[in-house]
PDB file of C-alpha atoms in Angstrom:
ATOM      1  CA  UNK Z 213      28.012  18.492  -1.096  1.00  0.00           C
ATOM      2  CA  UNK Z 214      24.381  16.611  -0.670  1.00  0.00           C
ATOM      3  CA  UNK Z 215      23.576  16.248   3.271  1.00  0.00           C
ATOM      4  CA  UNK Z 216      22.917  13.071   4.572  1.00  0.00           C
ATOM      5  CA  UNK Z 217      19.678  12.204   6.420  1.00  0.00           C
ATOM      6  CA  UNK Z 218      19.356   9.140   8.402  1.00  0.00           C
ATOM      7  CA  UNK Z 219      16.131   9.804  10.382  1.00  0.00           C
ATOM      8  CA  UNK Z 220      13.078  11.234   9.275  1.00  0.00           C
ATOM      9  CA  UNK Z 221      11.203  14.271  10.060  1.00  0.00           C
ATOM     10  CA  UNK Z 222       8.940  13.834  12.857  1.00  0.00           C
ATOM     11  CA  UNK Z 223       6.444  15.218  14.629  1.00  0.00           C
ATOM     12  CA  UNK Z 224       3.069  15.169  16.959  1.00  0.00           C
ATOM     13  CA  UNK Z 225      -0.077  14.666  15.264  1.00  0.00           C
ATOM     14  CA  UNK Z 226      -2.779  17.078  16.576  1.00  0.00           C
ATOM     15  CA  UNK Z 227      -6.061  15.299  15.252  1.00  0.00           C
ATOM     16  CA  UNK Z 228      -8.085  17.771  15.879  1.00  0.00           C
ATOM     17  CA  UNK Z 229      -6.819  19.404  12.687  1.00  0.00           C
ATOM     18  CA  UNK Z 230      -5.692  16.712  10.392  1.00  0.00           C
ATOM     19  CA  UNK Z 231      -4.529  17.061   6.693  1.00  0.00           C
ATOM     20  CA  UNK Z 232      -4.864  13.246   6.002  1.00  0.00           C
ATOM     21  CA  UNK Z 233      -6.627  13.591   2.286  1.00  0.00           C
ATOM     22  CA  UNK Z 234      -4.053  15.137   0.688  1.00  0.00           C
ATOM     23  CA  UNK Z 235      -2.462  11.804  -0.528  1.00  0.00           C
ATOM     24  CA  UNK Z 236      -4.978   9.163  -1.200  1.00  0.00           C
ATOM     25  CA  UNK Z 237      -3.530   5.435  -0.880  1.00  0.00           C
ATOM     26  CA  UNK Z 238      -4.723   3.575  -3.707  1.00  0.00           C
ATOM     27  CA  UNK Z 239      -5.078  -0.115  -4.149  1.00  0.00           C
ATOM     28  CA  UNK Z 240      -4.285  -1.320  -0.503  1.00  0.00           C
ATOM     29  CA  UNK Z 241      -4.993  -4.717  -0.101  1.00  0.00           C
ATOM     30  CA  UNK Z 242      -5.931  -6.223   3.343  1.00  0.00           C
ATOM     31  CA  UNK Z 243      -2.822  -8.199   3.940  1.00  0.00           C
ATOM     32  CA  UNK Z 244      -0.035  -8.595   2.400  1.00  0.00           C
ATOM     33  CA  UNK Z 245       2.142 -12.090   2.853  1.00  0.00           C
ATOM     34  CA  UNK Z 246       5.310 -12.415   4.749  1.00  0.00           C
ATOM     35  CA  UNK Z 247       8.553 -12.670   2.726  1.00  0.00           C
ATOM     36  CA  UNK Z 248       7.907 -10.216  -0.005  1.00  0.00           C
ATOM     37  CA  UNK Z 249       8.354  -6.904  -1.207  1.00  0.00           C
ATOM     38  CA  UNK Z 250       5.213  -4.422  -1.133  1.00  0.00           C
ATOM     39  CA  UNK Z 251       4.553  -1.888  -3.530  1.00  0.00           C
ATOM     40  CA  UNK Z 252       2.653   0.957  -1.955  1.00  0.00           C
ATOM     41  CA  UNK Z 253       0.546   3.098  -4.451  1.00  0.00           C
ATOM     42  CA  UNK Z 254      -0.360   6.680  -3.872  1.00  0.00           C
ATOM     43  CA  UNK Z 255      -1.940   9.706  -5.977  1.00  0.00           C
ATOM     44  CA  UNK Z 256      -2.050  13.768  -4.946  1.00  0.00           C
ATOM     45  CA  UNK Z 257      -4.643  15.166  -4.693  1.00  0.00           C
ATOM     46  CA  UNK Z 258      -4.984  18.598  -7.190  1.00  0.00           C
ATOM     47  CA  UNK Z 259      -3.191  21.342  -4.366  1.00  0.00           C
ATOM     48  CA  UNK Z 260      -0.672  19.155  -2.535  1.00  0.00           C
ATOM     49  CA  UNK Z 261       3.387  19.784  -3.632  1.00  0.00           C
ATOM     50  CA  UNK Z 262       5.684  17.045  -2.220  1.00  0.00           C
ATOM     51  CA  UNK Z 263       8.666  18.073  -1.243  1.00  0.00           C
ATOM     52  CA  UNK Z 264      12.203  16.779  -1.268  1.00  0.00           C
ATOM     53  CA  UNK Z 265      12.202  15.355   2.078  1.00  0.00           C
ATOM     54  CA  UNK Z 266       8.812  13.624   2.135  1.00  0.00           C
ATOM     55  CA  UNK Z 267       8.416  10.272   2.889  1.00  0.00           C
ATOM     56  CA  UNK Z 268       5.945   7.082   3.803  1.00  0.00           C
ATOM     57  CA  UNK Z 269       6.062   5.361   6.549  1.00  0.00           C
ATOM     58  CA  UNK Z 270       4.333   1.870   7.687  1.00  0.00           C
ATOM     59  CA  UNK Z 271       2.751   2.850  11.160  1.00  0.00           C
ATOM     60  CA  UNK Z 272       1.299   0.309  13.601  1.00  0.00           C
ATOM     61  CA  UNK Z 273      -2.470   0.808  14.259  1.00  0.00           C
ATOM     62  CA  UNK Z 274      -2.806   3.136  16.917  1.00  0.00           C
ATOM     63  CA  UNK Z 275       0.207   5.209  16.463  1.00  0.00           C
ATOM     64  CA  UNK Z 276       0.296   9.179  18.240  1.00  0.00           C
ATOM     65  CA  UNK Z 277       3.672  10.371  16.658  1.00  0.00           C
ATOM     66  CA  UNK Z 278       5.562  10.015  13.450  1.00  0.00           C
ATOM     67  CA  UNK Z 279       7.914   9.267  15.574  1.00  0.00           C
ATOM     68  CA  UNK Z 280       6.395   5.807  15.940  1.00  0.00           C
ATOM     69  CA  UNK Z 281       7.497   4.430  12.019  1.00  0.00           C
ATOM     70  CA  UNK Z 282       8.407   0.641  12.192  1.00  0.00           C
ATOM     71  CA  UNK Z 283      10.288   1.377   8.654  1.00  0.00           C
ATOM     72  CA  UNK Z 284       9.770   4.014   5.905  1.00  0.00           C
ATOM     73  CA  UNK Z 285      10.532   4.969   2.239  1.00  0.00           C
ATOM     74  CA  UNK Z 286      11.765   8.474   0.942  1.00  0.00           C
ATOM     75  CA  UNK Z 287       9.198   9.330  -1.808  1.00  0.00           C
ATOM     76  CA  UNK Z 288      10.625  10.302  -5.545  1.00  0.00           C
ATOM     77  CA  UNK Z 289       9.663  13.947  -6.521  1.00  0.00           C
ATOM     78  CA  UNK Z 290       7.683  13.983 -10.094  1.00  0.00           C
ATOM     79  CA  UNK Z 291       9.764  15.846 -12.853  1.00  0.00           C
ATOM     80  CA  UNK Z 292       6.553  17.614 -13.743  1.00  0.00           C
ATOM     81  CA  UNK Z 293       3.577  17.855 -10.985  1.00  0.00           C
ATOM     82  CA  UNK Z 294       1.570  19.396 -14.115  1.00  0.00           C
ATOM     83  CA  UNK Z 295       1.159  15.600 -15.882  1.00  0.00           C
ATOM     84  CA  UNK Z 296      -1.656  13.801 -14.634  1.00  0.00           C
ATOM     85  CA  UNK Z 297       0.595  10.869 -14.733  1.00  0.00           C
ATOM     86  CA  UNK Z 298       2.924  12.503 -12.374  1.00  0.00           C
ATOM     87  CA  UNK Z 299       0.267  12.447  -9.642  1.00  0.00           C
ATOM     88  CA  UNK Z 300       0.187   8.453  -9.461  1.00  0.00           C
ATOM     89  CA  UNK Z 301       3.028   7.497  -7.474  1.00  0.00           C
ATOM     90  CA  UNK Z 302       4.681   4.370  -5.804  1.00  0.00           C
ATOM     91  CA  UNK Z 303       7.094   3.354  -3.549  1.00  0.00           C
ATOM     92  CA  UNK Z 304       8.804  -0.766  -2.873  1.00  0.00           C
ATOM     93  CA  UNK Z 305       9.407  -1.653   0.607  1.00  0.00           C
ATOM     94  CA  UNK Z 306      11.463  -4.442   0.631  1.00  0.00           C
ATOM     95  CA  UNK Z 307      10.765  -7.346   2.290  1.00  0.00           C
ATOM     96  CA  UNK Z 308      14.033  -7.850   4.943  1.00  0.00           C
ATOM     97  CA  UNK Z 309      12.278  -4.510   6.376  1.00  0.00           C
ATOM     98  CA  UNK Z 310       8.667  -5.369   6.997  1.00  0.00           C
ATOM     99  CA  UNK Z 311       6.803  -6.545   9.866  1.00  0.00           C
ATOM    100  CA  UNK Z 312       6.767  -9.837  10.754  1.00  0.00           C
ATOM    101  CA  UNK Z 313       4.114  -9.992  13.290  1.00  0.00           C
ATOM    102  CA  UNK Z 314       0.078 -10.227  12.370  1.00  0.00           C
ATOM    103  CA  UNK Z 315      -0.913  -6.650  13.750  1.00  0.00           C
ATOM    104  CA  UNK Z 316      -2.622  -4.020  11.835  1.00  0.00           C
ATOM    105  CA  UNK Z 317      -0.825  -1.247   9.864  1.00  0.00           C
ATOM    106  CA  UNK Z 318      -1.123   1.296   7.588  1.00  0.00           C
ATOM    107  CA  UNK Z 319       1.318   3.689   5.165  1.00  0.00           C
ATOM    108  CA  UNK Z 320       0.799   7.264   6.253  1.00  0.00           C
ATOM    109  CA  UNK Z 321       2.399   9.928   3.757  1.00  0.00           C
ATOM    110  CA  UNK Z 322       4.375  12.683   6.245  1.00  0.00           C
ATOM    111  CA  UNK Z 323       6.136  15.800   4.424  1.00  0.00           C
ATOM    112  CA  UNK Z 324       8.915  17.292   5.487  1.00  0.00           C
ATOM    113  CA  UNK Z 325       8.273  19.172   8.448  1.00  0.00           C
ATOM    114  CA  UNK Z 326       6.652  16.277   9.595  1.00  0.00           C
ATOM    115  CA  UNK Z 327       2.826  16.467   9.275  1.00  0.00           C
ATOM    116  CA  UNK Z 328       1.168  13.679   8.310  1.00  0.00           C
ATOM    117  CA  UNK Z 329      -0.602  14.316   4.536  1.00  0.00           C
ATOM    118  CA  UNK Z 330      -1.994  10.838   3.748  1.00  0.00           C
ATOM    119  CA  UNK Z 331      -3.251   7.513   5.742  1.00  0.00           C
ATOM    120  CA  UNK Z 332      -4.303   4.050   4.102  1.00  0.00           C
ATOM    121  CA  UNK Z 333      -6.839   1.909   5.150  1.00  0.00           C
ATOM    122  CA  UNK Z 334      -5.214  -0.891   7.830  1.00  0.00           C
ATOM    123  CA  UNK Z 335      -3.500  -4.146   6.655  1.00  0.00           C
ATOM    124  CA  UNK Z 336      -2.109  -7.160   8.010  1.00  0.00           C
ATOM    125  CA  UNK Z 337       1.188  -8.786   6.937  1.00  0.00           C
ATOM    126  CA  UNK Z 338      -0.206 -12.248   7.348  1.00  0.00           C
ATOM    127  CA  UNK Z 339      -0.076 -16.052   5.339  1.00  0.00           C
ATOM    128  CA  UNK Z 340      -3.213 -16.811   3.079  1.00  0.00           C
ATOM    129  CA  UNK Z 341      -5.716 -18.354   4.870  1.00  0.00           C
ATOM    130  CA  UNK Z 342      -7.724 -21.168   3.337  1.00  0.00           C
ATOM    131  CA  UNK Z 343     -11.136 -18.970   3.666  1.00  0.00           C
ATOM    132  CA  UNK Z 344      -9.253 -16.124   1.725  1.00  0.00           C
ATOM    133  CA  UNK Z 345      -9.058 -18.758  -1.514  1.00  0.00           C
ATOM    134  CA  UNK Z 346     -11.098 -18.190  -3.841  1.00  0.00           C
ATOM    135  CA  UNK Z 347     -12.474 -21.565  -5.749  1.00  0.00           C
ATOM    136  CA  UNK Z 348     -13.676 -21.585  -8.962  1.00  0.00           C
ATOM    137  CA  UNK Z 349     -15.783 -24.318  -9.744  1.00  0.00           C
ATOM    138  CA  UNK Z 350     -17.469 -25.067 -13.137  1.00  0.00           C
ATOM    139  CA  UNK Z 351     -19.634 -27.536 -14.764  1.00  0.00           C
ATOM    140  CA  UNK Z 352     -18.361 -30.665 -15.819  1.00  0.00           C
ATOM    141  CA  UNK Z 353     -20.615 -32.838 -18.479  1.00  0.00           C
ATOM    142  CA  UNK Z 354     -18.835 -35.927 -18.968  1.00  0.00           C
ATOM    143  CA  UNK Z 355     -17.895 -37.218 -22.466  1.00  0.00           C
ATOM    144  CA  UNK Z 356     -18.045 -40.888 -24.182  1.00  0.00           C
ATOM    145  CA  UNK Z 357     -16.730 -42.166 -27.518  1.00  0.00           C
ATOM    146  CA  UNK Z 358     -19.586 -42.728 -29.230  1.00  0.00           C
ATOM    147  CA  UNK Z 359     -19.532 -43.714 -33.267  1.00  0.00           C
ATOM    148  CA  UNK Z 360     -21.649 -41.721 -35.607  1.00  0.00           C
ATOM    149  CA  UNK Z 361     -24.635 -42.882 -35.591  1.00  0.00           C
ATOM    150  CA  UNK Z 362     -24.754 -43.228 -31.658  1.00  0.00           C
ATOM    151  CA  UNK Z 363     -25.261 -39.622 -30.574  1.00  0.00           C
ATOM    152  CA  UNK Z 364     -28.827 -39.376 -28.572  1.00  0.00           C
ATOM    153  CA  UNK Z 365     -30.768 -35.922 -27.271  1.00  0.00           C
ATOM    154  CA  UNK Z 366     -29.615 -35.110 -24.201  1.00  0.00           C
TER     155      UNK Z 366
END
């Protein structure tokens, strides 16, 4: 029979000695909008093993303890840590569990007895603002029906 966990392993962070490179966060965006699911990607690095009860957590900016999660995500175990492929990992939060304030987070990777292995860069769960649209203008030459005959040099 399987045991159940509910809660994850926690623990304090001592940053004087920090193992936060040993899952990089790839492809974090600066914020992510309100009422959808986010897809946190993550690669180890060459000498870090996950373990079965690993898992990622979206921290508030700030945090001291692991203790201080707002949700998290059990991480899947690669079948072979040996394919380069295996490395690249992700994870779906849902959306029903996310933040819905505009504070700063971050995912931080914590293995099982608690110490935290990898941090992102901070993000905001936050609507698009107008300046964050990008416009794309082009060129426009207007065009006449002209008969053969008609065309002139521009």
């Amino acid at each position: 029979m399987e045991e159940t966990i509910k809660d994850p392993p926690t623990s304090a962070v001592l940053l004087d000695h920090c193992h936060f490179s040993q899952v990089i966060f790839n492809s974090v965006e600066k914020f992510y909008i309100p009422g959808g699911d986010v897809t946190c990607h993550y690669t180890f690095t060459q000498h870090f093993i996950p373990r079965r009860k690993d898992w990622i957590g979206i921290f508030r900016v700030g945090w001291k303890t692991t203790r201080e999660y707002y949700t998290f995500m059990w991480v899947t175990l690669p079948i072979d840590l040996n394919n380069k492929s295996a490395k690249q990992q992700e994870v779906q939060f849902k959306a029903y569990y996310l933040p819905k304030d505009d504070e700063y987070y971050q995912f931080c990777y914590v293995d099982e007895d608690g110490v935290v292995r990898g941090a992102s860069i901070p993000f905001q769960f936050r609507p698009e603002n107008e300046e964050d649209i990008l416009v794309v203008t082009t060129q426009f030459w207007p065009t006449a029906c002209l008969s053969y005959g008609e065309v002139e040099e521009i």
